Amino acid sequence: MRCLPAAPCCSAGACEPMRRARRRGYRELLIVLGIFTFGHSIAAAFWAVYLSGDLGLSPAFIASLFAIGFFAAALGAMVFTVASSVPATPAMVAGIGCLAATELALGLLEGPPLYLLFSVLFGASIPLFFLPWNVLLAAETHAADRGAKFGGINLAFALANVGAPFVGGLVAASFGLRGLFLLSAIALAGSAAVTAAFARRGERVRFGWNLREFRSGMTVAFLAQGGIEGILSTAIPLTAFAFVQGKVELGALFALFALTGGVFAFGLGRISDRIQRRRRFIALGVAMSLPIVLAVGLAPTLPVFALANGALVATLAIAPMFVIVIATDRMAGQMGPLMATREVLLNLSRGVATVGVLLAYATGLPVQLAILLVAILLPLELLAS
């Protein structure tokens, strides 16, 4: 197993006593992700609902807030590419803290201060937490188990996420959405404490910029993935809110979307480790997702929308997972530059896609139909190699 770059003076051999003294491996990193995801997800599904329903903001304005956040995340990732090295645990804790502050802003503020803090803090949290976490996680994999371990990320995320929106719906029904946001901030504070408890003293990660190694196909695949996420992150919650208004019912609907994709991705990852033909699974994910995207974008009723969206979550997790697995296979010795360059591409594309949805709103396109744009981007993930 590769030794993750730690303190500048720490060689591979010198790292071993430190690792025996305090081990933070794959399992511990999944625990960190799971607790973080639960604390975030109990409220995140209701952000757009609150901004639209309670504050009366237009879908276009909400889309612009998310776009600013994604561009802030891209800028933050760019900053990481020029840093010589970053302390891993303090960066992750800072990212969790930014997200907790986002929840506090939603719970306590209104008007321009809320809008500014929401976009900037939400955007900053993405590279601060996920860049070091991704590098640490990728360093725990190798070619024989990489598919299963990356699939395990999707499964851990799904398990943590499956009940969270329903719990959030119950809390919101009893204490209101502002009370829910304050509870999420407290849960995220607990997540930060757990992350700090698993810290490895002196552990640092190095990033960098290496677009040349990505080649054009991988670059386009990551840009397509970011575009898909940018569209769905705004269009799905607002479409669901158009179907149902009760907060508990809405929470149950969001919970329905979470689990199947993680189980499916984990199983396919194990198969790919045996046959080592990763690209076939990208094609499988794209082929399965395309007709379901059309069903989600054209669903006329809540039951149809819920069923199609649950199926889309299950299939949409496949192709992006194998894109990053292929990239990690090829750049196994350059985890930091890989993750930093990927994060810049993803967040730039997320921001641009959200602006695209914003322009669609401006022309009068129903928010649900914006989901159909995903069908254009999905086949581009096949270019990864």
PDB file of N, CA and C in Angstrom, residues 36-117:
ATOM      1  N   PHE A  36     -20.674  12.772   8.958  1.00  0.00           N
ATOM      2  CA  PHE A  36     -20.763  14.065   8.278  1.00  0.00           C
ATOM      3  C   PHE A  36     -21.989  14.114   7.364  1.00  0.00           C
ATOM      4  N   THR A  37     -22.202  13.045   6.608  1.00  0.00           N
ATOM      5  CA  THR A  37     -23.325  13.011   5.659  1.00  0.00           C
ATOM      6  C   THR A  37     -24.664  13.078   6.383  1.00  0.00           C
ATOM      7  N   PHE A  38     -24.796  12.342   7.476  1.00  0.00           N
ATOM      8  CA  PHE A  38     -26.061  12.365   8.214  1.00  0.00           C
ATOM      9  C   PHE A  38     -26.336  13.760   8.771  1.00  0.00           C
ATOM     10  N   GLY A  39     -25.327  14.358   9.399  1.00  0.00           N
ATOM     11  CA  GLY A  39     -25.525  15.683   9.968  1.00  0.00           C
ATOM     12  C   GLY A  39     -25.889  16.722   8.923  1.00  0.00           C
ATOM     13  N   HIS A  40     -25.321  16.575   7.724  1.00  0.00           N
ATOM     14  CA  HIS A  40     -25.610  17.506   6.633  1.00  0.00           C
ATOM     15  C   HIS A  40     -26.957  17.211   5.989  1.00  0.00           C
ATOM     16  N   SER A  41     -27.261  15.929   5.775  1.00  0.00           N
ATOM     17  CA  SER A  41     -28.418  15.561   4.957  1.00  0.00           C
ATOM     18  C   SER A  41     -29.746  15.738   5.662  1.00  0.00           C
ATOM     19  N   ILE A  42     -29.772  15.771   6.988  1.00  0.00           N
ATOM     20  CA  ILE A  42     -31.056  15.975   7.656  1.00  0.00           C
ATOM     21  C   ILE A  42     -31.663  17.324   7.282  1.00  0.00           C
ATOM     22  N   ALA A  43     -30.814  18.266   6.846  1.00  0.00           N
ATOM     23  CA  ALA A  43     -31.320  19.595   6.507  1.00  0.00           C
ATOM     24  C   ALA A  43     -31.123  19.973   5.045  1.00  0.00           C
ATOM     25  N   ALA A  44     -30.093  19.431   4.385  1.00  0.00           N
ATOM     26  CA  ALA A  44     -29.738  19.913   3.044  1.00  0.00           C
ATOM     27  C   ALA A  44     -30.857  19.725   2.037  1.00  0.00           C
ATOM     28  N   ALA A  45     -31.650  18.658   2.192  1.00  0.00           N
ATOM     29  CA  ALA A  45     -32.734  18.422   1.249  1.00  0.00           C
ATOM     30  C   ALA A  45     -33.801  19.513   1.320  1.00  0.00           C
ATOM     31  N   PHE A  46     -33.775  20.288   2.406  1.00  0.00           N
ATOM     32  CA  PHE A  46     -34.800  21.311   2.605  1.00  0.00           C
ATOM     33  C   PHE A  46     -34.296  22.728   2.341  1.00  0.00           C
ATOM     34  N   TRP A  47     -33.053  22.855   1.897  1.00  0.00           N
ATOM     35  CA  TRP A  47     -32.530  24.196   1.621  1.00  0.00           C
ATOM     36  C   TRP A  47     -33.381  24.905   0.573  1.00  0.00           C
ATOM     37  N   ALA A  48     -33.525  24.265  -0.577  1.00  0.00           N
ATOM     38  CA  ALA A  48     -34.282  24.900  -1.655  1.00  0.00           C
ATOM     39  C   ALA A  48     -35.740  25.095  -1.269  1.00  0.00           C
ATOM     40  N   VAL A  49     -36.284  24.144  -0.513  1.00  0.00           N
ATOM     41  CA  VAL A  49     -37.663  24.255  -0.058  1.00  0.00           C
ATOM     42  C   VAL A  49     -37.835  25.493   0.820  1.00  0.00           C
ATOM     43  N   TYR A  50     -36.904  25.707   1.748  1.00  0.00           N
ATOM     44  CA  TYR A  50     -36.974  26.851   2.655  1.00  0.00           C
ATOM     45  C   TYR A  50     -36.789  28.159   1.901  1.00  0.00           C
ATOM     46  N   LEU A  51     -35.780  28.201   1.047  1.00  0.00           N
ATOM     47  CA  LEU A  51     -35.510  29.437   0.318  1.00  0.00           C
ATOM     48  C   LEU A  51     -36.668  29.799  -0.602  1.00  0.00           C
ATOM     49  N   SER A  52     -37.307  28.789  -1.170  1.00  0.00           N
ATOM     50  CA  SER A  52     -38.419  29.046  -2.081  1.00  0.00           C
ATOM     51  C   SER A  52     -39.732  29.262  -1.342  1.00  0.00           C
ATOM     52  N   GLY A  53     -40.070  28.326  -0.449  1.00  0.00           N
ATOM     53  CA  GLY A  53     -41.381  28.367   0.187  1.00  0.00           C
ATOM     54  C   GLY A  53     -41.496  29.360   1.321  1.00  0.00           C
ATOM     55  N   ASP A  54     -40.489  29.403   2.223  1.00  0.00           N
ATOM     56  CA  ASP A  54     -40.568  30.263   3.403  1.00  0.00           C
ATOM     57  C   ASP A  54     -40.076  31.683   3.135  1.00  0.00           C
ATOM     58  N   LEU A  55     -39.013  31.817   2.380  1.00  0.00           N
ATOM     59  CA  LEU A  55     -38.461  33.150   2.105  1.00  0.00           C
ATOM     60  C   LEU A  55     -38.989  33.751   0.812  1.00  0.00           C
ATOM     61  N   GLY A  56     -39.662  32.942   0.006  1.00  0.00           N
ATOM     62  CA  GLY A  56     -40.274  33.466  -1.203  1.00  0.00           C
ATOM     63  C   GLY A  56     -39.306  33.812  -2.310  1.00  0.00           C
ATOM     64  N   LEU A  57     -38.120  33.204  -2.299  1.00  0.00           N
ATOM     65  CA  LEU A  57     -37.148  33.486  -3.355  1.00  0.00           C
ATOM     66  C   LEU A  57     -37.534  32.753  -4.629  1.00  0.00           C
ATOM     67  N   SER A  58     -37.256  33.344  -5.746  1.00  0.00           N
ATOM     68  CA  SER A  58     -37.571  32.722  -7.022  1.00  0.00           C
ATOM     69  C   SER A  58     -36.608  31.574  -7.304  1.00  0.00           C
ATOM     70  N   PRO A  59     -37.025  30.585  -8.069  1.00  0.00           N
ATOM     71  CA  PRO A  59     -36.101  29.509  -8.448  1.00  0.00           C
ATOM     72  C   PRO A  59     -34.832  30.037  -9.111  1.00  0.00           C
ATOM     73  N   ALA A  60     -34.950  31.099  -9.885  1.00  0.00           N
ATOM     74  CA  ALA A  60     -33.776  31.663 -10.550  1.00  0.00           C
ATOM     75  C   ALA A  60     -32.778  32.190  -9.523  1.00  0.00           C
ATOM     76  N   PHE A  61     -33.279  32.853  -8.482  1.00  0.00           N
ATOM     77  CA  PHE A  61     -32.370  33.396  -7.465  1.00  0.00           C
ATOM     78  C   PHE A  61     -31.713  32.280  -6.667  1.00  0.00           C
ATOM     79  N   ILE A  62     -32.488  31.249  -6.345  1.00  0.00           N
ATOM     80  CA  ILE A  62     -31.920  30.101  -5.631  1.00  0.00           C
ATOM     81  C   ILE A  62     -30.827  29.442  -6.465  1.00  0.00           C
ATOM     82  N   ALA A  63     -31.103  29.281  -7.757  1.00  0.00           N
ATOM     83  CA  ALA A  63     -30.095  28.693  -8.641  1.00  0.00           C
ATOM     84  C   ALA A  63     -28.826  29.528  -8.663  1.00  0.00           C
ATOM     85  N   SER A  64     -28.971  30.849  -8.601  1.00  0.00           N
ATOM     86  CA  SER A  64     -27.790  31.714  -8.614  1.00  0.00           C
ATOM     87  C   SER A  64     -26.978  31.557  -7.330  1.00  0.00           C
ATOM     88  N   LEU A  65     -27.646  31.332  -6.184  1.00  0.00           N
ATOM     89  CA  LEU A  65     -26.921  31.114  -4.934  1.00  0.00           C
ATOM     90  C   LEU A  65     -26.073  29.847  -5.015  1.00  0.00           C
ATOM     91  N   PHE A  66     -26.666  28.780  -5.555  1.00  0.00           N
ATOM     92  CA  PHE A  66     -25.902  27.539  -5.701  1.00  0.00           C
ATOM     93  C   PHE A  66     -24.765  27.711  -6.715  1.00  0.00           C
ATOM     94  N   ALA A  67     -25.026  28.453  -7.785  1.00  0.00           N
ATOM     95  CA  ALA A  67     -23.978  28.675  -8.786  1.00  0.00           C
ATOM     96  C   ALA A  67     -22.791  29.401  -8.173  1.00  0.00           C
ATOM     97  N   ILE A  68     -23.058  30.443  -7.382  1.00  0.00           N
ATOM     98  CA  ILE A  68     -21.972  31.167  -6.713  1.00  0.00           C
ATOM     99  C   ILE A  68     -21.207  30.224  -5.788  1.00  0.00           C
ATOM    100  N   GLY A  69     -21.939  29.364  -5.076  1.00  0.00           N
ATOM    101  CA  GLY A  69     -21.286  28.401  -4.201  1.00  0.00           C
ATOM    102  C   GLY A  69     -20.380  27.449  -4.952  1.00  0.00           C
ATOM    103  N   PHE A  70     -20.833  26.948  -6.093  1.00  0.00           N
ATOM    104  CA  PHE A  70     -19.998  26.033  -6.869  1.00  0.00           C
ATOM    105  C   PHE A  70     -18.761  26.738  -7.421  1.00  0.00           C
ATOM    106  N   PHE A  71     -18.926  27.977  -7.861  1.00  0.00           N
ATOM    107  CA  PHE A  71     -17.763  28.713  -8.340  1.00  0.00           C
ATOM    108  C   PHE A  71     -16.787  29.002  -7.194  1.00  0.00           C
ATOM    109  N   ALA A  72     -17.317  29.280  -5.998  1.00  0.00           N
ATOM    110  CA  ALA A  72     -16.454  29.457  -4.830  1.00  0.00           C
ATOM    111  C   ALA A  72     -15.697  28.167  -4.525  1.00  0.00           C
ATOM    112  N   ALA A  73     -16.367  27.025  -4.676  1.00  0.00           N
ATOM    113  CA  ALA A  73     -15.705  25.737  -4.461  1.00  0.00           C
ATOM    114  C   ALA A  73     -14.591  25.515  -5.482  1.00  0.00           C
ATOM    115  N   ALA A  74     -14.837  25.878  -6.734  1.00  0.00           N
ATOM    116  CA  ALA A  74     -13.796  25.746  -7.761  1.00  0.00           C
ATOM    117  C   ALA A  74     -12.608  26.628  -7.435  1.00  0.00           C
ATOM    118  N   LEU A  75     -12.875  27.855  -6.980  1.00  0.00           N
ATOM    119  CA  LEU A  75     -11.782  28.755  -6.603  1.00  0.00           C
ATOM    120  C   LEU A  75     -10.999  28.190  -5.433  1.00  0.00           C
ATOM    121  N   GLY A  76     -11.718  27.640  -4.447  1.00  0.00           N
ATOM    122  CA  GLY A  76     -11.033  27.035  -3.312  1.00  0.00           C
ATOM    123  C   GLY A  76     -10.155  25.868  -3.730  1.00  0.00           C
ATOM    124  N   ALA A  77     -10.652  25.037  -4.640  1.00  0.00           N
ATOM    125  CA  ALA A  77      -9.853  23.916  -5.125  1.00  0.00           C
ATOM    126  C   ALA A  77      -8.619  24.404  -5.872  1.00  0.00           C
ATOM    127  N   MET A  78      -8.754  25.503  -6.618  1.00  0.00           N
ATOM    128  CA  MET A  78      -7.594  26.081  -7.303  1.00  0.00           C
ATOM    129  C   MET A  78      -6.535  26.538  -6.308  1.00  0.00           C
ATOM    130  N   VAL A  79      -6.976  27.113  -5.194  1.00  0.00           N
ATOM    131  CA  VAL A  79      -6.036  27.538  -4.158  1.00  0.00           C
ATOM    132  C   VAL A  79      -5.260  26.338  -3.627  1.00  0.00           C
ATOM    133  N   PHE A  80      -5.957  25.209  -3.446  1.00  0.00           N
ATOM    134  CA  PHE A  80      -5.281  24.005  -2.967  1.00  0.00           C
ATOM    135  C   PHE A  80      -4.209  23.540  -3.943  1.00  0.00           C
ATOM    136  N   THR A  81      -4.412  23.747  -5.236  1.00  0.00           N
ATOM    137  CA  THR A  81      -3.430  23.256  -6.215  1.00  0.00           C
ATOM    138  C   THR A  81      -2.101  23.980  -6.121  1.00  0.00           C
ATOM    139  N   VAL A  82      -2.071  25.194  -5.568  1.00  0.00           N
ATOM    140  CA  VAL A  82      -0.816  25.941  -5.480  1.00  0.00           C
ATOM    141  C   VAL A  82      -0.198  25.867  -4.097  1.00  0.00           C
ATOM    142  N   ALA A  83      -0.904  25.277  -3.118  1.00  0.00           N
ATOM    143  CA  ALA A  83      -0.350  25.124  -1.774  1.00  0.00           C
ATOM    144  C   ALA A  83       0.660  23.984  -1.768  1.00  0.00           C
ATOM    145  N   SER A  84       1.765  24.157  -1.072  1.00  0.00           N
ATOM    146  CA  SER A  84       2.784  23.113  -1.026  1.00  0.00           C
ATOM    147  C   SER A  84       2.257  21.864  -0.332  1.00  0.00           C
ATOM    148  N   SER A  85       1.553  22.029   0.760  1.00  0.00           N
ATOM    149  CA  SER A  85       0.898  20.921   1.451  1.00  0.00           C
ATOM    150  C   SER A  85      -0.125  21.499   2.414  1.00  0.00           C
ATOM    151  N   VAL A  86      -1.081  20.659   2.809  1.00  0.00           N
ATOM    152  CA  VAL A  86      -2.190  21.108   3.652  1.00  0.00           C
ATOM    153  C   VAL A  86      -2.354  20.114   4.789  1.00  0.00           C
ATOM    154  N   PRO A  87      -2.508  20.578   6.044  1.00  0.00           N
ATOM    155  CA  PRO A  87      -2.788  19.649   7.143  1.00  0.00           C
ATOM    156  C   PRO A  87      -4.161  19.013   6.951  1.00  0.00           C
ATOM    157  N   ALA A  88      -4.213  17.696   6.922  1.00  0.00           N
ATOM    158  CA  ALA A  88      -5.421  16.998   6.492  1.00  0.00           C
ATOM    159  C   ALA A  88      -6.597  17.209   7.442  1.00  0.00           C
ATOM    160  N   THR A  89      -6.404  16.883   8.714  1.00  0.00           N
ATOM    161  CA  THR A  89      -7.534  16.956   9.642  1.00  0.00           C
ATOM    162  C   THR A  89      -8.020  18.389   9.865  1.00  0.00           C
ATOM    163  N   PRO A  90      -7.139  19.374  10.109  1.00  0.00           N
ATOM    164  CA  PRO A  90      -7.653  20.744  10.257  1.00  0.00           C
ATOM    165  C   PRO A  90      -8.436  21.224   9.041  1.00  0.00           C
ATOM    166  N   ALA A  91      -8.024  20.831   7.835  1.00  0.00           N
ATOM    167  CA  ALA A  91      -8.771  21.234   6.639  1.00  0.00           C
ATOM    168  C   ALA A  91     -10.156  20.611   6.643  1.00  0.00           C
ATOM    169  N   MET A  92     -10.249  19.311   6.962  1.00  0.00           N
ATOM    170  CA  MET A  92     -11.561  18.662   6.979  1.00  0.00           C
ATOM    171  C   MET A  92     -12.465  19.252   8.059  1.00  0.00           C
ATOM    172  N   VAL A  93     -11.904  19.512   9.230  1.00  0.00           N
ATOM    173  CA  VAL A  93     -12.696  20.113  10.308  1.00  0.00           C
ATOM    174  C   VAL A  93     -13.159  21.513   9.904  1.00  0.00           C
ATOM    175  N   ALA A  94     -12.298  22.259   9.227  1.00  0.00           N
ATOM    176  CA  ALA A  94     -12.698  23.587   8.752  1.00  0.00           C
ATOM    177  C   ALA A  94     -13.835  23.484   7.744  1.00  0.00           C
ATOM    178  N   GLY A  95     -13.780  22.480   6.871  1.00  0.00           N
ATOM    179  CA  GLY A  95     -14.865  22.284   5.911  1.00  0.00           C
ATOM    180  C   GLY A  95     -16.187  21.972   6.592  1.00  0.00           C
ATOM    181  N   ILE A  96     -16.138  21.104   7.601  1.00  0.00           N
ATOM    182  CA  ILE A  96     -17.354  20.797   8.358  1.00  0.00           C
ATOM    183  C   ILE A  96     -17.846  22.058   9.074  1.00  0.00           C
ATOM    184  N   GLY A  97     -16.905  22.841   9.622  1.00  0.00           N
ATOM    185  CA  GLY A  97     -17.287  24.076  10.294  1.00  0.00           C
ATOM    186  C   GLY A  97     -17.973  25.064   9.358  1.00  0.00           C
ATOM    187  N   CYS A  98     -17.500  25.142   8.114  1.00  0.00           N
ATOM    188  CA  CYS A  98     -18.150  26.027   7.136  1.00  0.00           C
ATOM    189  C   CYS A  98     -19.585  25.588   6.879  1.00  0.00           C
ATOM    190  N   LEU A  99     -19.803  24.275   6.800  1.00  0.00           N
ATOM    191  CA  LEU A  99     -21.152  23.787   6.553  1.00  0.00           C
ATOM    192  C   LEU A  99     -22.045  24.028   7.770  1.00  0.00           C
ATOM    193  N   ALA A 100     -21.488  23.843   8.977  1.00  0.00           N
ATOM    194  CA  ALA A 100     -22.263  24.145  10.185  1.00  0.00           C
ATOM    195  C   ALA A 100     -22.629  25.624  10.232  1.00  0.00           C
ATOM    196  N   ALA A 101     -21.700  26.484   9.841  1.00  0.00           N
ATOM    197  CA  ALA A 101     -21.993  27.918   9.804  1.00  0.00           C
ATOM    198  C   ALA A 101     -23.050  28.243   8.758  1.00  0.00           C
ATOM    199  N   THR A 102     -23.066  27.492   7.663  1.00  0.00           N
ATOM    200  CA  THR A 102     -24.130  27.662   6.670  1.00  0.00           C
ATOM    201  C   THR A 102     -25.497  27.381   7.284  1.00  0.00           C
ATOM    202  N   GLU A 103     -25.577  26.297   8.047  1.00  0.00           N
ATOM    203  CA  GLU A 103     -26.839  25.954   8.701  1.00  0.00           C
ATOM    204  C   GLU A 103     -27.241  27.021   9.725  1.00  0.00           C
ATOM    205  N   LEU A 104     -26.266  27.545  10.462  1.00  0.00           N
ATOM    206  CA  LEU A 104     -26.569  28.606  11.427  1.00  0.00           C
ATOM    207  C   LEU A 104     -27.091  29.845  10.719  1.00  0.00           C
ATOM    208  N   ALA A 105     -26.494  30.170   9.580  1.00  0.00           N
ATOM    209  CA  ALA A 105     -26.958  31.330   8.818  1.00  0.00           C
ATOM    210  C   ALA A 105     -28.394  31.136   8.365  1.00  0.00           C
ATOM    211  N   LEU A 106     -28.729  29.925   7.905  1.00  0.00           N
ATOM    212  CA  LEU A 106     -30.102  29.647   7.486  1.00  0.00           C
ATOM    213  C   LEU A 106     -31.072  29.746   8.664  1.00  0.00           C
ATOM    214  N   GLY A 107     -30.616  29.329   9.832  1.00  0.00           N
ATOM    215  CA  GLY A 107     -31.487  29.331  10.993  1.00  0.00           C
ATOM    216  C   GLY A 107     -31.643  30.684  11.664  1.00  0.00           C
ATOM    217  N   LEU A 108     -30.679  31.597  11.456  1.00  0.00           N
ATOM    218  CA  LEU A 108     -30.678  32.839  12.236  1.00  0.00           C
ATOM    219  C   LEU A 108     -30.773  34.111  11.400  1.00  0.00           C
ATOM    220  N   LEU A 109     -30.455  34.048  10.112  1.00  0.00           N
ATOM    221  CA  LEU A 109     -30.338  35.269   9.323  1.00  0.00           C
ATOM    222  C   LEU A 109     -31.380  35.298   8.201  1.00  0.00           C
ATOM    223  N   GLU A 110     -31.560  36.481   7.661  1.00  0.00           N
ATOM    224  CA  GLU A 110     -32.379  36.673   6.471  1.00  0.00           C
ATOM    225  C   GLU A 110     -31.729  37.744   5.606  1.00  0.00           C
ATOM    226  N   GLY A 111     -32.192  37.844   4.375  1.00  0.00           N
ATOM    227  CA  GLY A 111     -31.753  38.923   3.502  1.00  0.00           C
ATOM    228  C   GLY A 111     -30.345  38.746   2.983  1.00  0.00           C
ATOM    229  N   PRO A 112     -29.716  39.829   2.514  1.00  0.00           N
ATOM    230  CA  PRO A 112     -28.384  39.744   1.891  1.00  0.00           C
ATOM    231  C   PRO A 112     -27.322  39.057   2.737  1.00  0.00           C
ATOM    232  N   PRO A 113     -27.257  39.279   4.077  1.00  0.00           N
ATOM    233  CA  PRO A 113     -26.241  38.547   4.846  1.00  0.00           C
ATOM    234  C   PRO A 113     -26.383  37.033   4.710  1.00  0.00           C
ATOM    235  N   LEU A 114     -27.633  36.541   4.728  1.00  0.00           N
ATOM    236  CA  LEU A 114     -27.856  35.110   4.557  1.00  0.00           C
ATOM    237  C   LEU A 114     -27.407  34.653   3.184  1.00  0.00           C
ATOM    238  N   TYR A 115     -27.787  35.365   2.150  1.00  0.00           N
ATOM    239  CA  TYR A 115     -27.474  34.935   0.789  1.00  0.00           C
ATOM    240  C   TYR A 115     -25.966  34.869   0.563  1.00  0.00           C
ATOM    241  N   LEU A 116     -25.243  35.879   1.067  1.00  0.00           N
ATOM    242  CA  LEU A 116     -23.791  35.912   0.892  1.00  0.00           C
ATOM    243  C   LEU A 116     -23.128  34.760   1.651  1.00  0.00           C
ATOM    244  N   LEU A 117     -23.492  34.610   2.932  1.00  0.00           N
ATOM    245  CA  LEU A 117     -22.854  33.572   3.737  1.00  0.00           C
ATOM    246  C   LEU A 117     -23.213  32.179   3.230  1.00  0.00           C
TER     247      LEU A 117
END
